[in-house]
Coordinates of C-alpha atoms in Angstrom, one line a residue:
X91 CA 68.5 112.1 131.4
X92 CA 72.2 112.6 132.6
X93 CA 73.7 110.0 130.4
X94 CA 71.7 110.9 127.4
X95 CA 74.2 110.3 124.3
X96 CA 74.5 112.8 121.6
X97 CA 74.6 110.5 118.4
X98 CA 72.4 107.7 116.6
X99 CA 72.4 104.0 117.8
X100 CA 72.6 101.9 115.3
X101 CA 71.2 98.3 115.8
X102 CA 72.1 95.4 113.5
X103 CA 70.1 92.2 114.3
X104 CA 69.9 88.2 113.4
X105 CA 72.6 85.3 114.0
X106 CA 73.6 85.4 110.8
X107 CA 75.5 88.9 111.0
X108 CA 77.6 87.3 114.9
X109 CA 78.6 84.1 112.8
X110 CA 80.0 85.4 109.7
X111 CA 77.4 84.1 107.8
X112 CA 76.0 87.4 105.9
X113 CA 78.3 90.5 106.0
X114 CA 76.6 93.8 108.0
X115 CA 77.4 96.1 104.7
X116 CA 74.1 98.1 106.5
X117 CA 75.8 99.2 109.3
X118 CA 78.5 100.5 107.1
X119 CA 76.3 101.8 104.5
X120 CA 74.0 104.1 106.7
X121 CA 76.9 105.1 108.7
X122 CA 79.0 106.5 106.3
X123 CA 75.5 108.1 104.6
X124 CA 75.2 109.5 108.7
X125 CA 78.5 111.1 108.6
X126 CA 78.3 112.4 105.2
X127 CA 75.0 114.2 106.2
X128 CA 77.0 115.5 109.1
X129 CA 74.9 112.9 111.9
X130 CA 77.3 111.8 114.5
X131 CA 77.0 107.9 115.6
X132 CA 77.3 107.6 118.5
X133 CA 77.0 103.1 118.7
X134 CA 76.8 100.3 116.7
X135 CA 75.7 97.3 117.9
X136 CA 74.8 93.9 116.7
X137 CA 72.7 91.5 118.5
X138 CA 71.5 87.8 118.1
X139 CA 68.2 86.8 117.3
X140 CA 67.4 85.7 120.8
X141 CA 64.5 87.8 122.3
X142 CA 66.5 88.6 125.2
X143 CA 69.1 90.4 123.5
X144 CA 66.8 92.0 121.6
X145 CA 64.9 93.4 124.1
X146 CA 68.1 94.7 126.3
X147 CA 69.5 96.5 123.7
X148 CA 65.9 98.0 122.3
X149 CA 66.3 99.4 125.9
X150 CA 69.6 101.0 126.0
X151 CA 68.3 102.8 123.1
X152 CA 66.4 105.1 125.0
X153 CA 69.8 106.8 126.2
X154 CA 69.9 107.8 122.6
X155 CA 67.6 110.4 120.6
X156 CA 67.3 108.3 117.6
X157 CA 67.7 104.1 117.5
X158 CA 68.0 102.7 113.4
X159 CA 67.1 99.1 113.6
X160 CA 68.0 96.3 110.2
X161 CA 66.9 92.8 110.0
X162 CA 64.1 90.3 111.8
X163 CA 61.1 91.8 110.5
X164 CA 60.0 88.8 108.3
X165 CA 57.4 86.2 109.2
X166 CA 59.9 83.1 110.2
X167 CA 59.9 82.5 114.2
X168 CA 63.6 84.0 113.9
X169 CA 62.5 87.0 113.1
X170 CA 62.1 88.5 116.7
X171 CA 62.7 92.4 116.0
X172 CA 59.1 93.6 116.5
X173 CA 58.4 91.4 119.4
X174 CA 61.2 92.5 121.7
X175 CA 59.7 96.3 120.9
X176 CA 56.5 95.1 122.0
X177 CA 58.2 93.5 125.1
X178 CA 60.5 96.4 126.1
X179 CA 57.9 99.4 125.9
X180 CA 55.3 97.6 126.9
X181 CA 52.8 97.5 123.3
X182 CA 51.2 94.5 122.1
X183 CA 51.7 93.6 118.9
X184 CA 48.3 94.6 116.3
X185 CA 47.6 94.3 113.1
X186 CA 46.3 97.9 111.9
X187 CA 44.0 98.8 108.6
X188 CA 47.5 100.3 107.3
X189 CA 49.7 97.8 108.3
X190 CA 47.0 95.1 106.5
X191 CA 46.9 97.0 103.4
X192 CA 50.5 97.2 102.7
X193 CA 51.2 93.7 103.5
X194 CA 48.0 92.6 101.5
X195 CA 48.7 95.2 98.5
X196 CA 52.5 93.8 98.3
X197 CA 51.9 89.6 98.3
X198 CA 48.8 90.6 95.5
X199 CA 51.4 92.4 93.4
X200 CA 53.7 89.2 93.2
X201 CA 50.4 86.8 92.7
X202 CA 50.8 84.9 95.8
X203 CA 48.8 83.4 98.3
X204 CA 48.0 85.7 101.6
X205 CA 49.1 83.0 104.2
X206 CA 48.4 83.5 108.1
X207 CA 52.0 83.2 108.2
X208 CA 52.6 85.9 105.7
X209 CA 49.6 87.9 107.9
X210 CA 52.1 88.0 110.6
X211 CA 54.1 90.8 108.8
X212 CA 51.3 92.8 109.9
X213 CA 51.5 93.0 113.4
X214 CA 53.2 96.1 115.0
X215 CA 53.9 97.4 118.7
X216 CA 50.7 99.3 119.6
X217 CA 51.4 103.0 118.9
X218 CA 53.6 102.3 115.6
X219 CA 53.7 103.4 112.3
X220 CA 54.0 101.7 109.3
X221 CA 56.6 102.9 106.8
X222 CA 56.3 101.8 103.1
X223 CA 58.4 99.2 101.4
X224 CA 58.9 99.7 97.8
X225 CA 60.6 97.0 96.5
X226 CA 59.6 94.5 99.9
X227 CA 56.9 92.5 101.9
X228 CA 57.5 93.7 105.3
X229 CA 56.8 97.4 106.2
X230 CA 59.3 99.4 108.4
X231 CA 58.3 101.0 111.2
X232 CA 58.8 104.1 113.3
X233 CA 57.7 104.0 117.4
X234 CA 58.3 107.2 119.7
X235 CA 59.1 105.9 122.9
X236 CA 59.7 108.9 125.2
X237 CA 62.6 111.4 123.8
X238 CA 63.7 108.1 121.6
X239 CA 62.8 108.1 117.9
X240 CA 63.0 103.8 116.6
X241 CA 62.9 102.8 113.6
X242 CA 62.7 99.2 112.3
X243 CA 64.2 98.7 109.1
X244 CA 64.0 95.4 106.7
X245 CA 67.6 93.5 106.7
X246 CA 67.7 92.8 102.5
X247 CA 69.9 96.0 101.6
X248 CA 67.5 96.7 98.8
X249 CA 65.2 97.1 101.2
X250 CA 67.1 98.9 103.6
X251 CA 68.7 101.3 101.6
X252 CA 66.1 103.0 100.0
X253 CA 63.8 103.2 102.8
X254 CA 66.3 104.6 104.8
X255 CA 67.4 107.5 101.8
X256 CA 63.4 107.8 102.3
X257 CA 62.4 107.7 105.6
X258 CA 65.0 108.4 107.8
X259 CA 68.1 110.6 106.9
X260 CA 65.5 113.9 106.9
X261 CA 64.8 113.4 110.0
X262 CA 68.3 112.3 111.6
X263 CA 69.3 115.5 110.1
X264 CA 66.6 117.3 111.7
X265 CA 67.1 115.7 115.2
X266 CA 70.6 114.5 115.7
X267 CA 72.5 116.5 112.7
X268 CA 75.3 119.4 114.3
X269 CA 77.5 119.9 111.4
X270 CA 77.2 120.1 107.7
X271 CA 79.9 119.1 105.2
X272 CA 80.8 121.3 103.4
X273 CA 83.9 119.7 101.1
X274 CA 85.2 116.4 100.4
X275 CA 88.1 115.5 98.4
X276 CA 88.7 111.8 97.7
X277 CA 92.5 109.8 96.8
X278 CA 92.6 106.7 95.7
X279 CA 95.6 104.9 95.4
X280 CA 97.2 101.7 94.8
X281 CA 100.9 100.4 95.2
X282 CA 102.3 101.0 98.7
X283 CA 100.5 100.8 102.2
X284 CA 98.8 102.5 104.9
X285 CA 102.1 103.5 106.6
X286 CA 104.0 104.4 103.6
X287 CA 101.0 106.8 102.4
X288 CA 100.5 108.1 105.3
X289 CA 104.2 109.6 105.3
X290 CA 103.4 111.3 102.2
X291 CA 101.0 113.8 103.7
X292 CA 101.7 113.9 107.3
X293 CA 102.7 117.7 107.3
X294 CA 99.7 118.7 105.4
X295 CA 97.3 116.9 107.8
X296 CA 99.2 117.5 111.2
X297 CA 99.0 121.3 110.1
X298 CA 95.6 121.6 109.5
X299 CA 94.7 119.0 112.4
X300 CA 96.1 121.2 114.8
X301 CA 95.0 124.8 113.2
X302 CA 91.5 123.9 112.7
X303 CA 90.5 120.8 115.1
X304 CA 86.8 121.1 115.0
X305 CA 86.6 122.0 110.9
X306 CA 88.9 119.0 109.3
X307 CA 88.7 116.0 109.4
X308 CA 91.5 113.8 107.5
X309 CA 90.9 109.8 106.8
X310 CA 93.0 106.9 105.6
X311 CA 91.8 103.2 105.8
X312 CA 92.0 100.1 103.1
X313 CA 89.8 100.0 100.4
X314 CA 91.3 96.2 99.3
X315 CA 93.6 95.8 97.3
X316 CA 94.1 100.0 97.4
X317 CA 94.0 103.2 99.9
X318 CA 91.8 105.8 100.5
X319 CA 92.4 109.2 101.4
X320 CA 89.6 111.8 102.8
X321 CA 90.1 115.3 103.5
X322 CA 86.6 116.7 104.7
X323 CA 85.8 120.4 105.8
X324 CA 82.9 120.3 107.8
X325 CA 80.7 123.9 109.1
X326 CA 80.4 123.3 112.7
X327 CA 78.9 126.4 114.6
X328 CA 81.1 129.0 116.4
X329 CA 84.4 127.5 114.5
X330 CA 86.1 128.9 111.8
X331 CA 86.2 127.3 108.7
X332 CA 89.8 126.8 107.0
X333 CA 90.5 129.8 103.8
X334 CA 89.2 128.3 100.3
X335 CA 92.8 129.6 99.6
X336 CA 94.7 126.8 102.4
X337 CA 92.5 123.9 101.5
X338 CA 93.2 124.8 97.6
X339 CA 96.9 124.5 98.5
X340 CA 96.3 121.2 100.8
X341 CA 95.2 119.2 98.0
X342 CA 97.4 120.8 95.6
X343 CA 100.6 119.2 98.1
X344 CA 98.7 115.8 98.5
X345 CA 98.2 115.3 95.5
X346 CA 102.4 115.9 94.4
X347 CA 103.3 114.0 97.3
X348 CA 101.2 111.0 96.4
X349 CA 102.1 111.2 92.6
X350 CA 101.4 108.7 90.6
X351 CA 100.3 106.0 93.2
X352 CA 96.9 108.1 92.9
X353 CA 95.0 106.4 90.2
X354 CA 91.6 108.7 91.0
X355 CA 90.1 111.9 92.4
X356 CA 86.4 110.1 91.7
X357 CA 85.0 107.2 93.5
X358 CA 85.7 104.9 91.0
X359 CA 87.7 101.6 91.1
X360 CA 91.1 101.2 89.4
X361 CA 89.3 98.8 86.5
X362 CA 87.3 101.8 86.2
X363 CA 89.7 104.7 85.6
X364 CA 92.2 102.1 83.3
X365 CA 88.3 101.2 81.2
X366 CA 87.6 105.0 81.0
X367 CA 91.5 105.9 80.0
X368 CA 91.2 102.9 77.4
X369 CA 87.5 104.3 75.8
X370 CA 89.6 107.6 75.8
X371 CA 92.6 106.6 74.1
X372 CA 90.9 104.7 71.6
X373 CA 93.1 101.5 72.4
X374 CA 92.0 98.2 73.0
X375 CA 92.6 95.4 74.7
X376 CA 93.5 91.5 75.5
X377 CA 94.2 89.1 78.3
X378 CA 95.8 86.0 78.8
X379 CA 95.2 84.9 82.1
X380 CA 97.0 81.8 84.0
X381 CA 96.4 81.9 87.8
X382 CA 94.2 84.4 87.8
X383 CA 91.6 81.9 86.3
X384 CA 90.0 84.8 84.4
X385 CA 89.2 87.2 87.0
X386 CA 90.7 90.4 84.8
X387 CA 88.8 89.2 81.7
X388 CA 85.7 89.5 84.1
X389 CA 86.6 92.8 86.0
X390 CA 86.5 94.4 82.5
X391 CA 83.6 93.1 81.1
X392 CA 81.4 93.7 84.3
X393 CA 81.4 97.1 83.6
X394 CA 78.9 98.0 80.6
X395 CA 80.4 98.7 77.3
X396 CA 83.7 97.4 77.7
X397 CA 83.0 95.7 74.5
X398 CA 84.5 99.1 72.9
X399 CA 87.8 98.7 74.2
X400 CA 88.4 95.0 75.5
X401 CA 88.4 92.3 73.0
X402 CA 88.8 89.1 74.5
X403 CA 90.8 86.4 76.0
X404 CA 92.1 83.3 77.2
X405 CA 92.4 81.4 80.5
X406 CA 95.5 79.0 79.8
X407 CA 95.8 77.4 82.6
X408 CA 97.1 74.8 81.6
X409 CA 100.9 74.6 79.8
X410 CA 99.3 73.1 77.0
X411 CA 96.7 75.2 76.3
X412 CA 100.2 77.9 77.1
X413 CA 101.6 76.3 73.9
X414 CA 98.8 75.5 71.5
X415 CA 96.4 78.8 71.8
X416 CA 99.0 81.6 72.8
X417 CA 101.9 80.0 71.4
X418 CA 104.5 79.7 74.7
X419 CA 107.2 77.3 73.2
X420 CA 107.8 74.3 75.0
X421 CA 111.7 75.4 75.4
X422 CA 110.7 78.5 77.3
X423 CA 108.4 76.3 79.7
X424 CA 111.0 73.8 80.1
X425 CA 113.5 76.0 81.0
X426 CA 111.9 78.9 82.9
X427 CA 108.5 77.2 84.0
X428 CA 104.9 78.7 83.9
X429 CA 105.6 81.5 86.5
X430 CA 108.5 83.5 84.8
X431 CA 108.9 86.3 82.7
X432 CA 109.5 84.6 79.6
X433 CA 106.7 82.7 79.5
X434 CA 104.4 86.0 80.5
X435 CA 105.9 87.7 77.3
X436 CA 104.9 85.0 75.4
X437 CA 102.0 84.5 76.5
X438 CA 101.3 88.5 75.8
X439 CA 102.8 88.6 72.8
X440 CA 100.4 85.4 71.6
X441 CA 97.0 87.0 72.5
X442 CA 97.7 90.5 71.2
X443 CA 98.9 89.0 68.0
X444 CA 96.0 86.6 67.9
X445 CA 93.6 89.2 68.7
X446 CA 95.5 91.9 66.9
X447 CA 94.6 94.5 69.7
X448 CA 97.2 97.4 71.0
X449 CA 97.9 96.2 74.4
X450 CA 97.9 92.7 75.7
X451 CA 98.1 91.6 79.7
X452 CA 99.2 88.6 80.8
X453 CA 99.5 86.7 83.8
X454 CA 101.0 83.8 85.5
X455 CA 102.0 83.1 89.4
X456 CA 101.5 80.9 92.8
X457 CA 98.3 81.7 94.1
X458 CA 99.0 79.2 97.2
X459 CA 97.8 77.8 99.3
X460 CA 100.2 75.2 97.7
X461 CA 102.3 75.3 94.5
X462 CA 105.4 76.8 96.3
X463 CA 108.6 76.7 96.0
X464 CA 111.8 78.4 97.7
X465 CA 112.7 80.2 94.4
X466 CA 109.1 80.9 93.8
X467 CA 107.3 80.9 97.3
X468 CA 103.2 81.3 96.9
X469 CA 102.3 85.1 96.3
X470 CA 105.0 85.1 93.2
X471 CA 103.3 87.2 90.3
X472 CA 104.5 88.0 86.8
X473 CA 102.6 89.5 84.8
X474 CA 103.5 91.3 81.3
X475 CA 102.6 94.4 78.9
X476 CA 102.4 93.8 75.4
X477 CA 102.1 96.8 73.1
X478 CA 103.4 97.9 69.9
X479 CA 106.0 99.9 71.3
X480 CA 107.6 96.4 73.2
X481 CA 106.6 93.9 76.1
X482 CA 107.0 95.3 79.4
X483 CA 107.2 92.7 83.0
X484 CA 106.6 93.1 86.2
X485 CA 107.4 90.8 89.4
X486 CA 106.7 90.8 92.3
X487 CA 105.9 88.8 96.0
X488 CA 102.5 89.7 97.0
X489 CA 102.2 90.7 100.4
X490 CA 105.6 89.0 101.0
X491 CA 103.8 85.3 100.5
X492 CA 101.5 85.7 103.2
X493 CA 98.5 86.6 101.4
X494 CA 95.5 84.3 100.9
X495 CA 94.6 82.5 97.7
X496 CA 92.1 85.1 96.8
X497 CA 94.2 87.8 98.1
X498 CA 97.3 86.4 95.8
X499 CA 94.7 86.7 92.4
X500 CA 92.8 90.4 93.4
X501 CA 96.1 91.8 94.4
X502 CA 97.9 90.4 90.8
X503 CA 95.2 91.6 88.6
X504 CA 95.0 94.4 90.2
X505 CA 99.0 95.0 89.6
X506 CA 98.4 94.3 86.1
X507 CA 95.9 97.3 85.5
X508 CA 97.8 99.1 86.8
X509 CA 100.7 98.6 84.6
X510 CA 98.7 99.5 82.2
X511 CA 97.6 102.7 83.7
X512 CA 100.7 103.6 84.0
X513 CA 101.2 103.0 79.7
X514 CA 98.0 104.7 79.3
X515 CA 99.1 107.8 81.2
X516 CA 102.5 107.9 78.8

């Protein structure tokens, strides 16, 4: 086939995904597992529900060697998937013994009722085979259709996922796999943007871009509210692969050039490296939160024995819960309002003492979209560091007042871990 495309087609399917209503995290999930495993991807694609659309694009797939296929395998007349197979290759849909028993096996595991709507799980394109689903009702399914492998996929990502892990990245490797990594080195950083970071390293990555084109791969994108850096070294027949000795020395001026805007060489979230850096220390910690409306307080404890090193706090809101639980005095609110730096050191300085921990964080700002004003437009965050050492502040405009409401609070929590990281690291 001249037009024949050398990568996987990957097919996300149901309304839900065109109109914002459910985000396709699958399409980014098993591509990035794709390109890890060294399997190009060649197409994305999502499609409605409509049987039309279905069908057209189940039949562009055969210029591909492999199609992956998520969502509109269920039982509801939305769910479409396995009928536009049956119409584009021509296969009736059938109900087989296997196809039965896994459907029947899975509703008499939960103690329901085996409905005729239900039954309708069980029809696949003739030809098909049924692929288990562990923690699901509907079975995936694999169909050969010429020099095409398909495979049908359930849209509920713990569905998906493992199935996939299963099923289907063997075989993509097998089939459609040309390169194998064979080194990736991760930054992660918060505090300046894309452009700025990307300044830092430009030397190192233009040098090896243009010595080993084939072998090195170099990636910078948003990982909200931070940025990610990859360096990849991939083993791609017939081209050389960069000296352990150059790549040593790569990360080695990376890493100095980003300094301390790099809070991790592990894929782990800045709450996670400042919780890990806290068990370490031996410190521990409390919040006072304002506009943040608890979200740090949460962050911590949503990771699983932050009980060690976080303590507790309070969401004062509120300038009188300000003066009667953390102690702000009315004098400092009156004459430097909620969002200022003297009422964020007081308000640190209240919860450590109440708490009696070593560090305290506090926060207060204009999340927007109203609250504004021209001396303290929407995005204005102060937050403060109490510790026994002193009380530290920060200020700052987040994303220069243009920033969301949810934006505004992620990006100021975040700024306040990291002024702790930053104490931590001291």
């Amino acid at each position: 086939m001249a037009n024949y495309a050398k990568g996987v087609f990957l097919l996300s399917i149901g309304d839900e995904l065109l109109d914002g209503r459910t985000q396709n995290t699958n399409a980014s999930w098993i591509g990035e597992q794709l390109r890890l495993a060294g399997v190009p991807v060649a197409e994305v694609r999502c499609v409605s529900d409509r049987l039309e659309d279905i069908v057209r694009a189940l039949e562009e797939g055969r210029n591909f060697p492999l199609v992956i296929s998520t969502g509109g395998l269920g039982p509801t007349n939305d769910d479409r998937t396995l009928e536009g197979a049956a119409t584009a290759f021509g296969r009736p849909l059938r109900a087989t013994p296997e196809s039965l028993n896994h459907v029947r096996s899975r509703y008499e595991a939960r103690n329901l009722e085996l409905t005729e709507i239900r039954l309708r799980l069980a029809n696949l394109p003739e030809g098909a085979r049924v692929l288990q689903n562990p923690t699901g009702t509907a079975p995936g399914v694999e169909l050969e259709e010429g020099a095409t492998s398909y495979y049908f996929l359930p849209g509920p990502p713990n569905e998906c996922r493992p199935m996939f892990t299963a099923d289907i990245l063997p075989l993509a490797k097998a089939k459609v796999g040309e390169k194998q990594l064979v080194r990736r080195e991760l930054w992660r950083t918060f505090g300046k943007g894309e452009g700025d970071i990307y300044a830092r390293v430009e030397k190192v990555v233009e040098r090896f871009e243009k010595h080993y084109p084939e072998t090195f791969t170099f990636g910078i994108h948003i990982a909200f509210p931070g940025i990610d850096l990859t360096l990849e070294i991939w083993n791609v027949a017939g081209q050389a692969l960069p000296p352990e000795i150059e790549v040593k020395e790569a990360c080695a001026e990376i890493s100095a050039a980003l300094g301390n805007l790099c809070f991790t060489r592990e894929r782990k979230t800045l709450v996670e490296a400042v919780s890990a850096a806290l068990l370490t220390s031996g410190k521990n910690l409390s919040t006072a939160e304002s506009c943040t409306g608890g979200m740090l307080g949460k962050l911590l404890t949503d990771i699983s024995g932050s009980s060690a090193y976080y303590w507790g706090g309070v969401i004062s809101y509120d300038n009188r819960a300000k003066e009667s639980l953390l102690a702000v005095s009315a004098a400092t609110l009156a004459t430097h309002g909620a969002v200022s730096a003297p009422t964020v050191v007081e308000m640190a300085e209240g919860i450590r003492r109440l708490l009696k921990t070593d560090f305290a964080l506090a926060l207060s700002g204009v999340s927007g979209p109203g609250g504004g004003t021209p001396e303290k437009p929407v995005g204005t965050i102060h937050v403060a560091l109490s510790s026994a050492g002193g009380t530290k502040t920060l200020h700052q405009v987040i994303l220069n007042g243009r920033g969301s409401r949810d934006q505004n609070r992620v990006i100021a929590v975040h700024l306040a871990l990291d002024l702790l990281r930053d104490a931590l690291r001291k």
